[in-house]
mmCIF file of C-alpha atoms in Angstrom:
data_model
loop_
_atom_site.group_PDB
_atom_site.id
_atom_site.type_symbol
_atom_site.label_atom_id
_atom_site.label_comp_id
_atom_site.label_asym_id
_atom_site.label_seq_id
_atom_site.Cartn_x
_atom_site.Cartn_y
_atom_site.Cartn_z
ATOM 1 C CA UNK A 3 44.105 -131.042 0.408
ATOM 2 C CA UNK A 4 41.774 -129.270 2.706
ATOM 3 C CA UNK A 5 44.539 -126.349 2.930
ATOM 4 C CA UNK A 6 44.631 -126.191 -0.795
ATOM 5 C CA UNK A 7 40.345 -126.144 -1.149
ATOM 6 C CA UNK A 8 40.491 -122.849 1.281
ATOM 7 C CA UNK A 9 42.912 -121.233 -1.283
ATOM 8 C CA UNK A 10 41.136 -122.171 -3.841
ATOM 9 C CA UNK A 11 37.782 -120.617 -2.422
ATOM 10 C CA UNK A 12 39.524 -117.473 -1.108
ATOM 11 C CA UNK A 13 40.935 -117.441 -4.978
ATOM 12 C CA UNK A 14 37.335 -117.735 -6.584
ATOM 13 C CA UNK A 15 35.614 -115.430 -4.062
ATOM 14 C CA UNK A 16 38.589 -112.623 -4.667
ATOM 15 C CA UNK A 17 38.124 -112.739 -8.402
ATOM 16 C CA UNK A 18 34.367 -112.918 -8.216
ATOM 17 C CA UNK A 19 34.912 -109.536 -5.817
ATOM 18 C CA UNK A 20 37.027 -108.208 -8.626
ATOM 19 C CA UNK A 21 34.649 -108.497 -11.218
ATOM 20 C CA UNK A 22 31.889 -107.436 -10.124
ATOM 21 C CA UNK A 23 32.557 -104.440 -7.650
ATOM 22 C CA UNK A 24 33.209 -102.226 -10.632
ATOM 23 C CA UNK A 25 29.629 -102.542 -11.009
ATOM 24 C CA UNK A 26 27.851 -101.115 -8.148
ATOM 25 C CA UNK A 27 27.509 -97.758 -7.019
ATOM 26 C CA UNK A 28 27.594 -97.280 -3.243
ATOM 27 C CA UNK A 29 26.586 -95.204 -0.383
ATOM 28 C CA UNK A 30 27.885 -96.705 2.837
ATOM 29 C CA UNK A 31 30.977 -94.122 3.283
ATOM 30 C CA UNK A 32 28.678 -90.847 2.499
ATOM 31 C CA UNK A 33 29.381 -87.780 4.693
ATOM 32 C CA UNK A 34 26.649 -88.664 7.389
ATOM 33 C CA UNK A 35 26.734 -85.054 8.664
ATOM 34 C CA UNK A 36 25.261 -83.528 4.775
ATOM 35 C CA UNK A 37 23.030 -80.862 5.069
ATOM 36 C CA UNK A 38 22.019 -81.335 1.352
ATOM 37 C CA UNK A 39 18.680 -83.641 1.362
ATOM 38 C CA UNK A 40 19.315 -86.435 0.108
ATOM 39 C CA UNK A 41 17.797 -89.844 -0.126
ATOM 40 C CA UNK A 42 20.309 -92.936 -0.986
ATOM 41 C CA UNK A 43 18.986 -96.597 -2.249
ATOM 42 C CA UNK A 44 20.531 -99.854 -2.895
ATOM 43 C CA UNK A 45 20.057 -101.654 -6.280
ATOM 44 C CA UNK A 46 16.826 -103.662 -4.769
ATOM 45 C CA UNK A 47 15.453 -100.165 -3.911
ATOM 46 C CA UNK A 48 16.149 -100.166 0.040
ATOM 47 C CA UNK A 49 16.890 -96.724 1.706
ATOM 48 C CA UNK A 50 19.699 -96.497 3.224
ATOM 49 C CA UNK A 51 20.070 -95.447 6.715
ATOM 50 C CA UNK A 52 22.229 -92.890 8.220
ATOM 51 C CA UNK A 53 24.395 -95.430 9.348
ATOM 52 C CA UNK A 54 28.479 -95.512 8.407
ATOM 53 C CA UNK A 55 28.759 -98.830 6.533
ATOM 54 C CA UNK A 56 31.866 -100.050 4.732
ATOM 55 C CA UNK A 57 31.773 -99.790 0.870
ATOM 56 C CA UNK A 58 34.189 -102.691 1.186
ATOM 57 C CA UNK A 59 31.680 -105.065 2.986
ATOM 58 C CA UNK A 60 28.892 -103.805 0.824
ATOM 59 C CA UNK A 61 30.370 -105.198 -2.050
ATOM 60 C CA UNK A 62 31.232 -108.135 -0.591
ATOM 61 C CA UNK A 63 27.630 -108.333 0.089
ATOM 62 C CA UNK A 64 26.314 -107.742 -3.697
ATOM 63 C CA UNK A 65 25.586 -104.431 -3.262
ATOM 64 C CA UNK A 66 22.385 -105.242 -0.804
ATOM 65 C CA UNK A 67 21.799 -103.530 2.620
ATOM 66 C CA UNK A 68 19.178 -106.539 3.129
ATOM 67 C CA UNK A 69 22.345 -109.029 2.767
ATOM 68 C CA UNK A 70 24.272 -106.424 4.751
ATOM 69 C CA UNK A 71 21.448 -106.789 7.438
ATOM 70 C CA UNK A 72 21.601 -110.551 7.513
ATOM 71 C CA UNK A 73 25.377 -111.070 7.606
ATOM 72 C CA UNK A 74 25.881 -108.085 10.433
ATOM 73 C CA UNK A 75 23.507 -108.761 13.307
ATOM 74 C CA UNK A 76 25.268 -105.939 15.633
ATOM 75 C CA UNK A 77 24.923 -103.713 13.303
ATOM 76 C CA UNK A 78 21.697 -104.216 11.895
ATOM 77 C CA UNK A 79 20.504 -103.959 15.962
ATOM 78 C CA UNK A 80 22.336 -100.721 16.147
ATOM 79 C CA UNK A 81 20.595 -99.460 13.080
ATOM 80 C CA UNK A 82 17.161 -100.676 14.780
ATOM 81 C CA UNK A 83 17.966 -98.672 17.750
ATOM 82 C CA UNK A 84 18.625 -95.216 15.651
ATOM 83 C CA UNK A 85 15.627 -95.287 14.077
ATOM 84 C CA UNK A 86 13.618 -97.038 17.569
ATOM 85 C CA UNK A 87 12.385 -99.625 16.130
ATOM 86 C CA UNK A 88 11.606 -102.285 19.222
ATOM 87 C CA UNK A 89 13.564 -105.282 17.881
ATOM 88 C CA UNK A 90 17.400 -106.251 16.927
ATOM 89 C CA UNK A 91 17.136 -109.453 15.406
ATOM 90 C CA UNK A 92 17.055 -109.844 11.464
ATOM 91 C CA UNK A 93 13.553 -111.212 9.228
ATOM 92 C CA UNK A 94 12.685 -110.172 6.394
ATOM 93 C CA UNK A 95 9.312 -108.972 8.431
ATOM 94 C CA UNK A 96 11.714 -106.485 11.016
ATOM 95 C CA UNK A 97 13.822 -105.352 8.164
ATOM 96 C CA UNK A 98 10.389 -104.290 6.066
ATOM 97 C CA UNK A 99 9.562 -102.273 9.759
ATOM 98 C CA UNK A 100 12.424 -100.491 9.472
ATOM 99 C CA UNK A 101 12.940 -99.419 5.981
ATOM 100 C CA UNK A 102 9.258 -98.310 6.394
ATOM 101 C CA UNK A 103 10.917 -95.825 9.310
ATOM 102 C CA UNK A 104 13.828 -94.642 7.472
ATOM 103 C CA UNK A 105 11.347 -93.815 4.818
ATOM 104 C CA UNK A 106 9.450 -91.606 7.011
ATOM 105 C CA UNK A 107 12.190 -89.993 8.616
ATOM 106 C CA UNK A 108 13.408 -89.038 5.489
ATOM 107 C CA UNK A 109 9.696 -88.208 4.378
ATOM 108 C CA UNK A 110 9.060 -85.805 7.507
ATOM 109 C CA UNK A 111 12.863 -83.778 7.017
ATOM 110 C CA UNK A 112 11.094 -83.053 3.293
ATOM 111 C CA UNK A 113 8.117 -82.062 4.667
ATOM 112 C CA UNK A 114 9.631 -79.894 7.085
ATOM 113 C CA UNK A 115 11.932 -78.076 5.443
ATOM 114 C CA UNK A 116 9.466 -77.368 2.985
ATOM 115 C CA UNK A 117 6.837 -76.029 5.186
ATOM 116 C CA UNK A 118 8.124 -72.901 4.152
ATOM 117 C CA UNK A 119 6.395 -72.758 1.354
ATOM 118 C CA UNK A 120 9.742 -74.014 -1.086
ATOM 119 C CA UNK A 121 8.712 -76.630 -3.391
ATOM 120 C CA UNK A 122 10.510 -79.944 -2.595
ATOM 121 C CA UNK A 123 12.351 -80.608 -6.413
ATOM 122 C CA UNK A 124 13.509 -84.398 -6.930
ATOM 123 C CA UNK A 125 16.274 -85.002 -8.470
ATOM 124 C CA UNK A 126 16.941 -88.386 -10.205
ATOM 125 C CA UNK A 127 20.426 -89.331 -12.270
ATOM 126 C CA UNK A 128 21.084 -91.755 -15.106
ATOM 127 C CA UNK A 129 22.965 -94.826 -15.512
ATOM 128 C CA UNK A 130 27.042 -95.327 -14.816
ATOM 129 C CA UNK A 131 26.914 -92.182 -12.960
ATOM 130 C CA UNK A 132 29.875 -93.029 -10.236
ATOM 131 C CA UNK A 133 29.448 -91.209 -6.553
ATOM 132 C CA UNK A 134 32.731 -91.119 -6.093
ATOM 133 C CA UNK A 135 35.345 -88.559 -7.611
ATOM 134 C CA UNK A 136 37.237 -89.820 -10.113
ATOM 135 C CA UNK A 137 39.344 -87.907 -12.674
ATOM 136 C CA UNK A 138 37.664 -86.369 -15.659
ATOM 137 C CA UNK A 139 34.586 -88.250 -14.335
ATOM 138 C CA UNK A 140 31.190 -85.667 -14.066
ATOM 139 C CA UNK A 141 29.791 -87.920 -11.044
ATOM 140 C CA UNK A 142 26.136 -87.966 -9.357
ATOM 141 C CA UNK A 143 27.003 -85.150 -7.442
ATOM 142 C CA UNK A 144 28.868 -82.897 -9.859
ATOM 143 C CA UNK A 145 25.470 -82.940 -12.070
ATOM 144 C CA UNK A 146 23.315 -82.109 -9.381
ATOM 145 C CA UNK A 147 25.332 -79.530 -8.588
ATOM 146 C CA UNK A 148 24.997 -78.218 -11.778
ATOM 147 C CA UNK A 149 21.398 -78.698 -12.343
ATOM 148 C CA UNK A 150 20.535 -76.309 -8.895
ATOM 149 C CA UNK A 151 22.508 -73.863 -10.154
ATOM 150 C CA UNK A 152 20.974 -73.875 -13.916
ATOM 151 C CA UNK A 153 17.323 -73.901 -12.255
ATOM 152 C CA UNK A 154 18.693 -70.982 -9.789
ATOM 153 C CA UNK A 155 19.843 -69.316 -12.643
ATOM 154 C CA UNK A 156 17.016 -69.610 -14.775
ATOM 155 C CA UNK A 157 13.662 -69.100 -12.425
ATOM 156 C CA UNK A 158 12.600 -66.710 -9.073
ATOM 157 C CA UNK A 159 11.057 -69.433 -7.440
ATOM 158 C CA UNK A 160 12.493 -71.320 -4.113
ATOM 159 C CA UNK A 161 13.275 -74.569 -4.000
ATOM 160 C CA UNK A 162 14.285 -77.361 -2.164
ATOM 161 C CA UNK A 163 16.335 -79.820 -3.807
ATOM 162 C CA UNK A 164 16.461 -83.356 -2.889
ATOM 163 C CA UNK A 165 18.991 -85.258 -4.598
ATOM 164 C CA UNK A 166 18.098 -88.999 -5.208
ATOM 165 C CA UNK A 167 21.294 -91.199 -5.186
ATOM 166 C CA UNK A 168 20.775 -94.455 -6.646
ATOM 167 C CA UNK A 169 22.459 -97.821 -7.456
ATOM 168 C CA UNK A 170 22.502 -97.284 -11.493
ATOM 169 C CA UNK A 171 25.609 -99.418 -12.000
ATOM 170 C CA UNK A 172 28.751 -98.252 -12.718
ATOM 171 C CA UNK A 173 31.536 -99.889 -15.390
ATOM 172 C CA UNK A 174 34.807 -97.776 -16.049
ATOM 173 C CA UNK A 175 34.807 -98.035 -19.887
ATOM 174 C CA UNK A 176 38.490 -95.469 -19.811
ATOM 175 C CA UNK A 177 40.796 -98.671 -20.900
ATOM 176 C CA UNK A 178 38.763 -98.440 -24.345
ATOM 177 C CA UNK A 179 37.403 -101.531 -26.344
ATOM 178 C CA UNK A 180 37.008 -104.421 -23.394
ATOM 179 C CA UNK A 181 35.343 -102.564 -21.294
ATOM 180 C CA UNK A 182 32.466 -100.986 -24.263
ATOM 181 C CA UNK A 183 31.636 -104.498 -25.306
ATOM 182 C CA UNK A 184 30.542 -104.945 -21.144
ATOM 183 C CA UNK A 185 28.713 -101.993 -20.876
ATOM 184 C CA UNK A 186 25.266 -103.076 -22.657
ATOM 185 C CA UNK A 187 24.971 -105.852 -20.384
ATOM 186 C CA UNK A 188 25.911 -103.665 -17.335
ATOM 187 C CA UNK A 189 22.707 -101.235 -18.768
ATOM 188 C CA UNK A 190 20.870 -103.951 -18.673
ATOM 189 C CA UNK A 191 20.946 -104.913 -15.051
ATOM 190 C CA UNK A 192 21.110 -101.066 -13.781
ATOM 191 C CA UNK A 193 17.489 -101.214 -15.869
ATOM 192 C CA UNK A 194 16.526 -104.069 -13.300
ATOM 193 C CA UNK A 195 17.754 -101.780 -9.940
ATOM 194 C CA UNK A 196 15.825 -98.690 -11.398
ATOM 195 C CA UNK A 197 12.509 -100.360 -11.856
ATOM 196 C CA UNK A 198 13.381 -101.767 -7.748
ATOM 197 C CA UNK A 199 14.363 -98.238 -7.007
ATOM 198 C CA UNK A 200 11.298 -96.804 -8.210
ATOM 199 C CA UNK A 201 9.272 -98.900 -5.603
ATOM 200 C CA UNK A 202 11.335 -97.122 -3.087
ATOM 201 C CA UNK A 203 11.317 -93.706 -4.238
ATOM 202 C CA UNK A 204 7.152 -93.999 -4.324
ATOM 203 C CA UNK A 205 7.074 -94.703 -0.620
ATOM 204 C CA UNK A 206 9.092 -91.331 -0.283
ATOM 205 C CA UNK A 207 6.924 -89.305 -3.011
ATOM 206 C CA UNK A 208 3.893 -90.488 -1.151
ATOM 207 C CA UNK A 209 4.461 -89.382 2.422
ATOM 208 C CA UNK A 210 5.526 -85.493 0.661
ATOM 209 C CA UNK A 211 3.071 -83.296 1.765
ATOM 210 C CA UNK A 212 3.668 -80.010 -0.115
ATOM 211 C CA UNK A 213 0.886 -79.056 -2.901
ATOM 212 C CA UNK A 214 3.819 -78.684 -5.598
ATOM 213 C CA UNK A 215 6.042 -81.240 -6.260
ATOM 214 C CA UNK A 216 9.274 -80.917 -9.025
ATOM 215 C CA UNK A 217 10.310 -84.184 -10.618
ATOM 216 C CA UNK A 218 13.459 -83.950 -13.022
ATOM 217 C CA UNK A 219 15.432 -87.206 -14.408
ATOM 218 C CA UNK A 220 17.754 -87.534 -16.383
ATOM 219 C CA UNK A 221 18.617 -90.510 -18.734
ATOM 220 C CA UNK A 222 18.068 -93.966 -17.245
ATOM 221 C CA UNK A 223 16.418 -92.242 -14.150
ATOM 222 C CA UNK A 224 13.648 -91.709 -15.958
ATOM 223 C CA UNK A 225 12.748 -95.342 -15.557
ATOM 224 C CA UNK A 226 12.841 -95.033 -11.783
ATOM 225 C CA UNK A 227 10.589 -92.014 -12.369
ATOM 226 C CA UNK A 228 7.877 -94.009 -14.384
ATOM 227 C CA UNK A 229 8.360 -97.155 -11.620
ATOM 228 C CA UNK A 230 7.791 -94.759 -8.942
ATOM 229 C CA UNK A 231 4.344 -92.603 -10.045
ATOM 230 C CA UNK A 232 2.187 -95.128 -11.613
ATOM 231 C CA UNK A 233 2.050 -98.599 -12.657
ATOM 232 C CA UNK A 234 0.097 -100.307 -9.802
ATOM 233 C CA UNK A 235 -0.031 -103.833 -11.335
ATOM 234 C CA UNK A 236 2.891 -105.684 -9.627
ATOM 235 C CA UNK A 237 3.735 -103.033 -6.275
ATOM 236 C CA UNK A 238 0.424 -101.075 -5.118
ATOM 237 C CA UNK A 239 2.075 -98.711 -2.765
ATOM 238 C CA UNK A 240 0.262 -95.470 -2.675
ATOM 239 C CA UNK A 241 0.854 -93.310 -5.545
ATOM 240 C CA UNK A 242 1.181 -89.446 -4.197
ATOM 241 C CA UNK A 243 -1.417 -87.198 -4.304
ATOM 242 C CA UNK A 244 -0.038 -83.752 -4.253
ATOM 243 C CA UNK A 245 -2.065 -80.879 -6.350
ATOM 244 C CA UNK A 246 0.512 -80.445 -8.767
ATOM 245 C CA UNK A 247 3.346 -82.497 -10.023
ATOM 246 C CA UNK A 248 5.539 -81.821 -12.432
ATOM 247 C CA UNK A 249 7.411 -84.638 -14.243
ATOM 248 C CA UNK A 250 10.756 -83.556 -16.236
ATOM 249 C CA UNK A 251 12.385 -86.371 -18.328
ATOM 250 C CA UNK A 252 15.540 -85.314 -19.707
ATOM 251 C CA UNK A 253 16.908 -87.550 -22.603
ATOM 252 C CA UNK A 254 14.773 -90.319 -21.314
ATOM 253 C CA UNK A 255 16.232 -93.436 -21.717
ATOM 254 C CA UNK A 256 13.114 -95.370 -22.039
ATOM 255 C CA UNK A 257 10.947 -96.288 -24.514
ATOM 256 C CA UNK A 258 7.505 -93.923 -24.833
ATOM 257 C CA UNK A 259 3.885 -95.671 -25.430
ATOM 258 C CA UNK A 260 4.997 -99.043 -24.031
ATOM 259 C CA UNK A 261 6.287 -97.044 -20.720
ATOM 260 C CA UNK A 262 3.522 -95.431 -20.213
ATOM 261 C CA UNK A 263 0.403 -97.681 -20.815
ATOM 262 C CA UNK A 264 -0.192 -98.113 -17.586
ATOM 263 C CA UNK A 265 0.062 -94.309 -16.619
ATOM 264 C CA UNK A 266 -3.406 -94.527 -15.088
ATOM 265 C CA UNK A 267 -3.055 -97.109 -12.792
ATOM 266 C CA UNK A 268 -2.754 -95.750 -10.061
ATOM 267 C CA UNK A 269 -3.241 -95.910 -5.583
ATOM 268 C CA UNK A 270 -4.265 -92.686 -5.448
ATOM 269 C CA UNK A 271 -7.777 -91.177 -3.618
ATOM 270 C CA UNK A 272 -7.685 -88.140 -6.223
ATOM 271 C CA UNK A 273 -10.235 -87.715 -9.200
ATOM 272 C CA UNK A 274 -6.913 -87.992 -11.732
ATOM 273 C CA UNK A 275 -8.857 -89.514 -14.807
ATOM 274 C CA UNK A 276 -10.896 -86.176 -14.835
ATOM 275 C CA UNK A 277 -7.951 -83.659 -13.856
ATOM 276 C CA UNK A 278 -4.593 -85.027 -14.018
ATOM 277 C CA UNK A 279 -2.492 -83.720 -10.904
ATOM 278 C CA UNK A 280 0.555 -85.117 -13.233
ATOM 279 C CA UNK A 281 1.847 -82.909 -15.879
ATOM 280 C CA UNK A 282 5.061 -84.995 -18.058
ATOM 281 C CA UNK A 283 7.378 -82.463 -19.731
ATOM 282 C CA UNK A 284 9.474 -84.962 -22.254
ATOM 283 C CA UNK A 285 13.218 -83.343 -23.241
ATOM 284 C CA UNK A 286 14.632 -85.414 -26.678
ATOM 285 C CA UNK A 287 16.914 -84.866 -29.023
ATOM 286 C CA UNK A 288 16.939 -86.613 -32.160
ATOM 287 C CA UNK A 289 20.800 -86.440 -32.260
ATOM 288 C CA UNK A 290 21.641 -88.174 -29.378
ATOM 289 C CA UNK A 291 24.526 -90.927 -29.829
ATOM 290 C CA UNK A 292 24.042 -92.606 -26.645
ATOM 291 C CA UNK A 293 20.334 -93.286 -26.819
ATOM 292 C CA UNK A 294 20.894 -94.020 -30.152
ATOM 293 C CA UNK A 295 23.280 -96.095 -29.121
ATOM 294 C CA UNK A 296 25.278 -95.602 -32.493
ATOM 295 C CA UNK A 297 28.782 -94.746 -32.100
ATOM 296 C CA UNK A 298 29.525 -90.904 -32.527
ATOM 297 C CA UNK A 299 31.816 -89.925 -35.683
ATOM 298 C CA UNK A 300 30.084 -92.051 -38.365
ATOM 299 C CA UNK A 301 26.947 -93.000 -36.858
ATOM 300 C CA UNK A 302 27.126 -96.614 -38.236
ATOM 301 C CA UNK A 303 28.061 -98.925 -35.754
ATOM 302 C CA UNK A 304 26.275 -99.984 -32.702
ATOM 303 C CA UNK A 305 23.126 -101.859 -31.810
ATOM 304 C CA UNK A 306 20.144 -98.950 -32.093
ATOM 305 C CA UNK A 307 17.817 -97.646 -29.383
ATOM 306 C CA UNK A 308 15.356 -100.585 -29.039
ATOM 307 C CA UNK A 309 18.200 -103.402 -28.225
ATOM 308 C CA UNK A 310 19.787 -103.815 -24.583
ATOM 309 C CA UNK A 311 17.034 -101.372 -23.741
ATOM 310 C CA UNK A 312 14.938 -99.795 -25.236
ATOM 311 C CA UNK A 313 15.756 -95.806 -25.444
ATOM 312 C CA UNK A 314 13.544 -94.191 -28.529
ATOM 313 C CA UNK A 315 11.655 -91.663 -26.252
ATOM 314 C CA UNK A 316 14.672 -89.679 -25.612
ATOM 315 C CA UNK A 317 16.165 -89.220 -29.050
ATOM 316 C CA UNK A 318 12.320 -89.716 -30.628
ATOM 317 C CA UNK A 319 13.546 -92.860 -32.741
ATOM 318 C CA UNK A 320 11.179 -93.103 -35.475
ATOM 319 C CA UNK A 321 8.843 -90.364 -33.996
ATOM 320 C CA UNK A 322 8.596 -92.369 -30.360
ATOM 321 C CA UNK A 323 7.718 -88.806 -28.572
ATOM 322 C CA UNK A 324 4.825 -87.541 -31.157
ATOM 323 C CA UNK A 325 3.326 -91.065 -30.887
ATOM 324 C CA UNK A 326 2.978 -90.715 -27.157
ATOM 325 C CA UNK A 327 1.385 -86.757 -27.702
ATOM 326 C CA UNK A 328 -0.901 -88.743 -29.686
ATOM 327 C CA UNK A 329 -1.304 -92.005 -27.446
ATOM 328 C CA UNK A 330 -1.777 -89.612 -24.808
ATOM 329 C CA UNK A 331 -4.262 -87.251 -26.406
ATOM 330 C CA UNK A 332 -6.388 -90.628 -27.216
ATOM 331 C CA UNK A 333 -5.791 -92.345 -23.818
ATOM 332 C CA UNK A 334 -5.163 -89.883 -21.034
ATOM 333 C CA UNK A 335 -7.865 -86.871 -21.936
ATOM 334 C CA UNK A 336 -7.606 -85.500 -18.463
ATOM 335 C CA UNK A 337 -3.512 -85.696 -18.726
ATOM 336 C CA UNK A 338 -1.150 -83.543 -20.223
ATOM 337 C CA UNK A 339 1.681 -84.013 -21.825
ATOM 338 C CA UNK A 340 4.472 -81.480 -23.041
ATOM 339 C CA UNK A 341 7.297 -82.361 -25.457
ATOM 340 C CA UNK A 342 10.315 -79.807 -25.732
ATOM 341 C CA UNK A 343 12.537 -80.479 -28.973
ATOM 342 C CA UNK A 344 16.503 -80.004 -27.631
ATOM 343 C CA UNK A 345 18.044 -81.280 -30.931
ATOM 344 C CA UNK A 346 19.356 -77.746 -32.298
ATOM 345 C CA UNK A 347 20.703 -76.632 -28.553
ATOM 346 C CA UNK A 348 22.317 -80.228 -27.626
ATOM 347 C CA UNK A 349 23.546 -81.565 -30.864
ATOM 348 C CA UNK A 350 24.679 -85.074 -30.607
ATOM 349 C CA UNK A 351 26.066 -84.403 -26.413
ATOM 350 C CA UNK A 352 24.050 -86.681 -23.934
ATOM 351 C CA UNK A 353 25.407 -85.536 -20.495
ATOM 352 C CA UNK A 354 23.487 -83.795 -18.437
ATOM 353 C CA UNK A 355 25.501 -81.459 -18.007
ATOM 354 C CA UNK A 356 25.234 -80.083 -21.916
ATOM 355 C CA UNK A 357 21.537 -79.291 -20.780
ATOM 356 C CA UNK A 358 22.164 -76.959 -18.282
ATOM 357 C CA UNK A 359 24.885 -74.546 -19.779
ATOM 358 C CA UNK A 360 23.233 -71.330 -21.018
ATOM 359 C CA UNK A 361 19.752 -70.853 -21.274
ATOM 360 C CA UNK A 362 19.394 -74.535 -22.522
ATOM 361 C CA UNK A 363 16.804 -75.531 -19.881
ATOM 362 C CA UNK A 364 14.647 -72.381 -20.185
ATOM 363 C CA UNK A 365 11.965 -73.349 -21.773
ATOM 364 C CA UNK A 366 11.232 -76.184 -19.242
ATOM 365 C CA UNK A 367 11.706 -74.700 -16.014
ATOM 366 C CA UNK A 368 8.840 -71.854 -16.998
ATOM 367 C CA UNK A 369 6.663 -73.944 -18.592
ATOM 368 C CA UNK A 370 6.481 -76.396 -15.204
ATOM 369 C CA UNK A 371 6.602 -72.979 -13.377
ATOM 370 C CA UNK A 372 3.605 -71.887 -14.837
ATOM 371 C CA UNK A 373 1.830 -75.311 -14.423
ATOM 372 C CA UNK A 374 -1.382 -74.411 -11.936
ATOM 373 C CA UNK A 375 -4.528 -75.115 -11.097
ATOM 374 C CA UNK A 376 -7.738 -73.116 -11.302
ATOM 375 C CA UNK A 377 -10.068 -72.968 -8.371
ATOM 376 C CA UNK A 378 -12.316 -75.770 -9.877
ATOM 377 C CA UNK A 379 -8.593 -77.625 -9.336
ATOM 378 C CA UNK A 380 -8.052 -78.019 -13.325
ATOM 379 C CA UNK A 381 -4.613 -77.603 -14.577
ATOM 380 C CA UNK A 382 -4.322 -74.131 -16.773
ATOM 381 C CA UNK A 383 -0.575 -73.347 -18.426
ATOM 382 C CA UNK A 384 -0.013 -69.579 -18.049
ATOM 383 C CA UNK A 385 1.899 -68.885 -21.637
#
């Protein structure tokens, strides 16, 4: 009997490993040796240190470095050591100690490489965006690699990218029907890890030291961009204070006044109600299927943008994006707030990818380029 209650257990644990590994997007086996930076978080927002760590056991551990940390003492001691922190043993207290060091070291290779006057460009992907390659998949690091080059292509400047690799889920939806009907509730919880992710990101933004800072989502990653630069009420980690920041949200998947209520609450020592050192550039496209979330020959079936999640800013459902021109203009008078129309140029396409072909991201890139401040340090846009 006892024999057959171990089978049993190894039966349920293997089929609750089946079932949900599909849905979490790991880091663990990442080329340690990169020279791309890069910053990596777990779906509860936890940085990931440059550590080699199984993808196998990570999934075994829900996708959470903190479980990871708990169920791998050794480990978790050697990872203490890399980054010298003066303890092996796991708390929730020690573990806090050293993602606040990974953060920094991470922070200060930023800072560094951009003392050189390049301004330090984030770069934040959507949801179901896999890390690993898989045929006629465009993963994480496919569209980053096609974003650099469109901003190379398209501007003079020098930057330095940092690519921000997150847990936004990940369902295969290739064997058709099945695996569509999962894929709203899969949203759903990948909504959950980018609000956590956004707490982590802010602890990165915060410690940059440059005067110009890039910020470009795309999608869902626009909710880890919103989670990460203001919104004090529930996490109060400094906000960053840099002169200028520029905010890019491409085909946001979010929704637009409710998102940004709270735009001007804020830990931050600058004057920002007076002269906004935030400037949000707002990509939609009133076409698009997926933020629609209507399905794309006929346009008939499928739930709409404000179920599973709401999504009108992106595809400016019922005017969404003018409303929050206006909400701003009313609300945030020392803010600004630029909305770029990409119906005509995208069509009904979603993928980031369809944004930076051609000339399609243009208009954006000098428009933020030309975001600067005056010498009474209020923000002027050079047309």
């Amino acid at each position: 009997m006892q024999h057959f209650s171990r089978l049993l257990l190894i039966s349920l644990l293997f089929s609750w490993f089946q079932s949900t590994a599909q849905h979490f997007v790991l880091y663990g086996e990442r080329n340690l040796n990169d020279t791309i930076l890069s910053v990596y978080f777990d779906r509860n927002g936890k940085p990931y240190p440059d550590y080699f760590i199984a993808d196998s056991v990570l999934n075994f551990n829900t996708g959470s470095l903190d479980s990871f940390y708990n169920s791998y003492p050794n480990d978790f001691s050697a990872i203490c050591s890399l980054y010298k922190c003066r303890f092996n043993k796991y708390s929730i207290s020690n573990t806090s100690i050293l993602n606040d060091s990974i953060f920094q070291t991470i922070a200060d290779k930023i800072n560094n490489q951009t003392k050189e006057g390049l301004v330090p460009t984030f770069m934040i992907h959507g949801f179901r965006k896999s890390y690993v390659n898989k045929p006629g998949v465009f993963t994480s690091v496919i569209d980053y690699n096609l974003l650099i080059a469109a901003i190379n292509r398209l501007s003079t400047e020098k930057y330095s990218y940092i690519r921000v690799f997150w847990d936004g889920s990940y369902l295969d939806i290739s064997e058709g029907v099945k695996q569509m009907k999962q894929i709203f509730t899969v949203f759903e919880k990948a909504q959950l890890n980018a609000v956590s992710v956004g707490y982590g990101l802010r602890q990165v933004l915060s410690r940059t030291t440059s005067p110009e800072v890039n910020i470009i989502s795309h999608s869902l990653g626009a909710k880890v961009v919103t989670n990460a630069l203001f919104d004090t009420t529930i996490n109060n980690y400094p906000t960053p204070n840099n002169r200028n920041i520029n905010i890019c949200l491409i085909a946001p998947a979010i929704d637009g006044i409710e998102a940004f209520k709270n735009y001007y609450s804020r830990n931050s020592t600058l004057a920002y109600k007076k002269s906004d050192n935030y400037s949000l550039f707002v990509l939609y496209n009133k076409k698009d299927f997926v933020l629609r979330k209507k399905d794309y020959f006929f346009e008939l079936f499928g739930p709409g943008p404000r179920k599973h999640g709401n999504t009108t800013l992106g595809c400016n459902s019922n005017n969404e994006a003018i409303k929050l021109k206006d909400y701003f203009i009313q609300h945030f008078h020392g803010s600004k707030i630029t909305l770029i129309n990409m119906t005509d140029l995208i069509e009904k396409c979603h993928h980031l990818r369809c944004y930076c072909e051609g000339d399609n991201l243009k208009t954006a890139i000098q428009l933020m380029k030309h975001t600067i401040t005056n010498s009474n340090g209020n923000k002027i846009l050079n047309k």
